Amino acid sequence: MRSASDLTARARIRDAALARFGADGVAGTSVRAVAADAGVSPALVLHHFGSKERLRQACDQYVLEGIRSGGDADEGALADMLRAATPVRRYLGRALLDGTDGATALFIEIVGRTQEWLAAGEAEGWVRPTSDARARAVTYVSWLLAPLVLGDQVGRLLGGDPAETATAVRGARAGLEMLTGGLFTDDRWLTAFTAVDERETR
């Protein structure tokens, strides 16, 4: 059995690694740097996690658990969740830029969970039906994560770090406004791309 202090130290190390990996990438982060950020010794980091790779895996697992436990939230809970998610957003953005196997697994998991969530929304009546549920989920997740991968460019134009809550909410509201109310007033582009799709799949 681990003591309460062990569990606290483990969580503190994981949180420090999440922030450091998000800032410098896994390759650019040392165990010593994570230990310094967490206020512990490098030996304690290795005691809890064994290696930097296993520490990265623990960060991936933490992110995945957050995604799996996500659900409906009232306004106050949503605001708290968004504020707490800043390090996770930075971690995801950096992981996707680095293109690691772990990032690939994270993306696949996020898409899968999103596809399930949207399917449930269809069944409950608050999501419109689609002819391609997989493509919808992949596209939706790509839209959500693109500002994190294009962080410097997006931040320059929106006037803030896309991983920070204020900028993340600004971008999310704009996206949700388009998804909820629509962007185009007629179907000319949908018709054109549907025709191309049908031609290419013959």
PDB file of N, CA and C in Angstrom, residues 6 19 34 38 42 48-49 59 74 76 79-80 83 95 104 130 146 163 172-173 177 179 181 199:
ATOM      1  N   ASP A   6       3.100   9.433  -0.590  1.00  0.00           N
ATOM      2  CA  ASP A   6       3.565   8.867  -1.850  1.00  0.00           C
ATOM      3  C   ASP A   6       2.622   9.228  -2.982  1.00  0.00           C
ATOM      4  N   ALA A  19       3.074  19.617 -17.440  1.00  0.00           N
ATOM      5  CA  ALA A  19       3.376  21.001 -17.787  1.00  0.00           C
ATOM      6  C   ALA A  19       4.700  21.116 -18.544  1.00  0.00           C
ATOM      7  N   VAL A  34      11.902  17.800 -14.438  1.00  0.00           N
ATOM      8  CA  VAL A  34      10.595  17.468 -13.852  1.00  0.00           C
ATOM      9  C   VAL A  34      10.704  17.428 -12.329  1.00  0.00           C
ATOM     10  N   ALA A  38       8.697  19.723  -9.598  1.00  0.00           N
ATOM     11  CA  ALA A  38       7.829  19.082  -8.604  1.00  0.00           C
ATOM     12  C   ALA A  38       8.340  19.256  -7.179  1.00  0.00           C
ATOM     13  N   PRO A  42      15.364  13.654  -8.357  1.00  0.00           N
ATOM     14  CA  PRO A  42      15.252  12.782  -9.528  1.00  0.00           C
ATOM     15  C   PRO A  42      15.051  11.318  -9.150  1.00  0.00           C
ATOM     16  N   HIS A  48       8.898   6.407  -8.459  1.00  0.00           N
ATOM     17  CA  HIS A  48       7.466   6.337  -8.746  1.00  0.00           C
ATOM     18  C   HIS A  48       7.170   5.847 -10.158  1.00  0.00           C
ATOM     19  N   PHE A  49       8.016   6.217 -11.129  1.00  0.00           N
ATOM     20  CA  PHE A  49       7.668   5.957 -12.523  1.00  0.00           C
ATOM     21  C   PHE A  49       8.659   5.066 -13.272  1.00  0.00           C
ATOM     22  N   CYS A  59       1.247  10.392 -18.046  1.00  0.00           N
ATOM     23  CA  CYS A  59       0.590  11.633 -18.485  1.00  0.00           C
ATOM     24  C   CYS A  59      -0.476  11.333 -19.531  1.00  0.00           C
ATOM     25  N   ASP A  74     -22.686  21.682 -15.680  1.00  0.00           N
ATOM     26  CA  ASP A  74     -23.383  22.955 -15.621  1.00  0.00           C
ATOM     27  C   ASP A  74     -22.374  24.073 -15.847  1.00  0.00           C
ATOM     28  N   GLY A  76     -21.037  26.474 -14.024  1.00  0.00           N
ATOM     29  CA  GLY A  76     -19.936  26.622 -13.079  1.00  0.00           C
ATOM     30  C   GLY A  76     -18.926  25.507 -13.197  1.00  0.00           C
ATOM     31  N   ALA A  79     -16.811  25.927 -16.371  1.00  0.00           N
ATOM     32  CA  ALA A  79     -15.771  26.950 -16.231  1.00  0.00           C
ATOM     33  C   ALA A  79     -14.586  26.415 -15.437  1.00  0.00           C
ATOM     34  N   ASP A  80     -14.871  25.709 -14.350  1.00  0.00           N
ATOM     35  CA  ASP A  80     -13.786  25.122 -13.545  1.00  0.00           C
ATOM     36  C   ASP A  80     -13.005  24.103 -14.349  1.00  0.00           C
ATOM     37  N   ARG A  83     -10.690  25.819 -16.885  1.00  0.00           N
ATOM     38  CA  ARG A  83      -9.503  26.406 -16.244  1.00  0.00           C
ATOM     39  C   ARG A  83      -8.491  25.326 -15.882  1.00  0.00           C
ATOM     40  N   ALA A  95       2.277  17.179 -27.869  1.00  0.00           N
ATOM     41  CA  ALA A  95       2.358  15.767 -28.235  1.00  0.00           C
ATOM     42  C   ALA A  95       2.007  15.561 -29.705  1.00  0.00           C
ATOM     43  N   THR A 104      -0.412   9.527 -31.208  1.00  0.00           N
ATOM     44  CA  THR A 104      -1.308   8.832 -32.143  1.00  0.00           C
ATOM     45  C   THR A 104      -2.396   8.080 -31.383  1.00  0.00           C
ATOM     46  N   THR A 130     -25.763  12.172 -39.603  1.00  0.00           N
ATOM     47  CA  THR A 130     -24.744  12.327 -40.627  1.00  0.00           C
ATOM     48  C   THR A 130     -24.674  11.067 -41.471  1.00  0.00           C
ATOM     49  N   ALA A 146      -6.789  21.807 -33.676  1.00  0.00           N
ATOM     50  CA  ALA A 146      -5.970  22.621 -34.579  1.00  0.00           C
ATOM     51  C   ALA A 146      -5.403  23.883 -33.919  1.00  0.00           C
ATOM     52  N   ALA A 163      -4.049  27.741 -25.444  1.00  0.00           N
ATOM     53  CA  ALA A 163      -4.189  26.791 -24.339  1.00  0.00           C
ATOM     54  C   ALA A 163      -4.793  27.447 -23.103  1.00  0.00           C
ATOM     55  N   ALA A 172     -13.634  28.408 -29.081  1.00  0.00           N
ATOM     56  CA  ALA A 172     -14.691  27.395 -28.982  1.00  0.00           C
ATOM     57  C   ALA A 172     -16.060  28.004 -29.257  1.00  0.00           C
ATOM     58  N   ARG A 173     -16.303  29.213 -28.737  1.00  0.00           N
ATOM     59  CA  ARG A 173     -17.600  29.870 -28.979  1.00  0.00           C
ATOM     60  C   ARG A 173     -17.812  30.133 -30.463  1.00  0.00           C
ATOM     61  N   GLU A 177     -20.746  28.402 -32.494  1.00  0.00           N
ATOM     62  CA  GLU A 177     -21.724  29.251 -33.175  1.00  0.00           C
ATOM     63  C   GLU A 177     -21.939  28.764 -34.606  1.00  0.00           C
ATOM     64  N   LEU A 179     -21.245  25.677 -35.725  1.00  0.00           N
ATOM     65  CA  LEU A 179     -21.802  24.330 -35.717  1.00  0.00           C
ATOM     66  C   LEU A 179     -23.276  24.326 -35.322  1.00  0.00           C
ATOM     67  N   GLY A 181     -25.549  27.188 -35.370  1.00  0.00           N
ATOM     68  CA  GLY A 181     -26.417  28.000 -36.222  1.00  0.00           C
ATOM     69  C   GLY A 181     -26.137  27.849 -37.701  1.00  0.00           C
ATOM     70  N   ARG A 199     -18.241  11.219 -57.496  1.00  0.00           N
ATOM     71  CA  ARG A 199     -17.444  10.947 -58.690  1.00  0.00           C
ATOM     72  C   ARG A 199     -16.193  10.149 -58.350  1.00  0.00           C
TER      73      ARG A 199
END
